[in-house]
């Protein structure tokens, strides 16, 4: 599914997630419905916590997680 779609990819680095990152995720989900979030290897231990925070605050769903890349989906209304 996600390979055939043109998706937005957001990189999350050492500084992690803040409200600006969450706001950008919300904007991109509204524009694209499906986005990829790529996590730096240096924060891979916090990856699951970040995914939970992203999906809760953006009211989206985790579709796929492969390595350090999460695919997030939110249906536009």
Coordinates of C-alpha atoms in Angstrom, one line a residue:
X1 CA 0.0 0.0 0.0
X2 CA 2.5 2.7 1.1
X3 CA 5.0 2.0 -1.7
X4 CA 2.6 3.0 -4.4
X5 CA 1.5 6.3 -2.8
X6 CA 3.4 9.5 -2.9
X7 CA 3.8 10.3 0.8
X8 CA 5.3 13.0 2.9
X9 CA 8.2 11.9 5.1
X10 CA 9.1 13.6 8.3
X11 CA 12.4 13.0 10.0
X12 CA 12.6 12.9 13.8
X13 CA 16.1 13.5 15.2
X14 CA 17.8 13.8 18.5
X15 CA 15.6 16.7 19.6
X16 CA 12.6 14.4 19.5
X17 CA 9.0 15.7 19.3
X18 CA 7.5 19.0 20.4
X19 CA 4.2 20.8 19.6
X20 CA 5.6 22.2 16.4
X21 CA 6.4 18.7 15.1
X22 CA 2.9 17.5 16.1
X23 CA 1.3 20.5 14.3
X24 CA 3.3 19.7 11.2
X25 CA 2.2 16.1 11.3
X26 CA -1.4 17.2 11.6
X27 CA -1.0 19.5 8.6
X28 CA 0.6 16.8 6.5
X29 CA -2.0 14.2 7.5
X30 CA -4.8 16.7 6.5
X31 CA -3.1 17.2 3.1
X32 CA -2.0 13.6 2.4
X33 CA -3.9 11.2 4.7
X34 CA -0.8 9.0 4.8
X35 CA 2.7 10.1 6.0
X36 CA 5.9 8.4 6.9
X37 CA 7.8 9.3 10.1
X38 CA 11.5 8.3 10.0
X39 CA 13.2 8.1 13.3
X40 CA 16.9 8.6 13.8
X41 CA 18.8 5.5 15.0
X42 CA 20.0 7.5 18.0
X43 CA 16.5 7.7 19.4
X44 CA 15.3 4.2 18.5
X45 CA 14.8 3.4 22.1
X46 CA 12.1 6.1 22.4
X47 CA 10.5 5.3 19.1
X48 CA 7.4 3.5 20.5
X49 CA 6.8 6.4 22.9
X50 CA 7.0 8.9 20.1
X51 CA 4.7 6.9 17.9
X52 CA 2.1 6.7 20.7
X53 CA 2.4 10.4 21.3
X54 CA 2.0 11.2 17.6
X55 CA -1.0 9.0 17.1
X56 CA -2.8 10.2 20.2
X57 CA -2.2 13.9 19.6
X58 CA -3.0 13.8 15.9
X59 CA -5.9 11.2 16.3
X60 CA -4.3 9.0 13.7
X61 CA -3.4 5.4 13.4
X62 CA -0.2 3.5 12.9
X63 CA -0.5 1.5 9.7
X64 CA 3.0 0.0 9.5
X65 CA 6.3 0.1 11.3
X66 CA 9.4 -1.2 9.6
X67 CA 12.8 -0.5 11.2
X68 CA 12.9 3.2 12.0
X69 CA 10.0 4.2 9.7
X70 CA 6.4 4.5 10.8
X71 CA 3.5 4.9 8.4
X72 CA 0.7 7.0 9.9
X73 CA -2.8 7.3 8.5
X74 CA -5.7 9.7 9.2
X75 CA -8.8 9.7 7.1
X76 CA -9.9 13.1 5.9
X77 CA -13.5 13.9 6.5

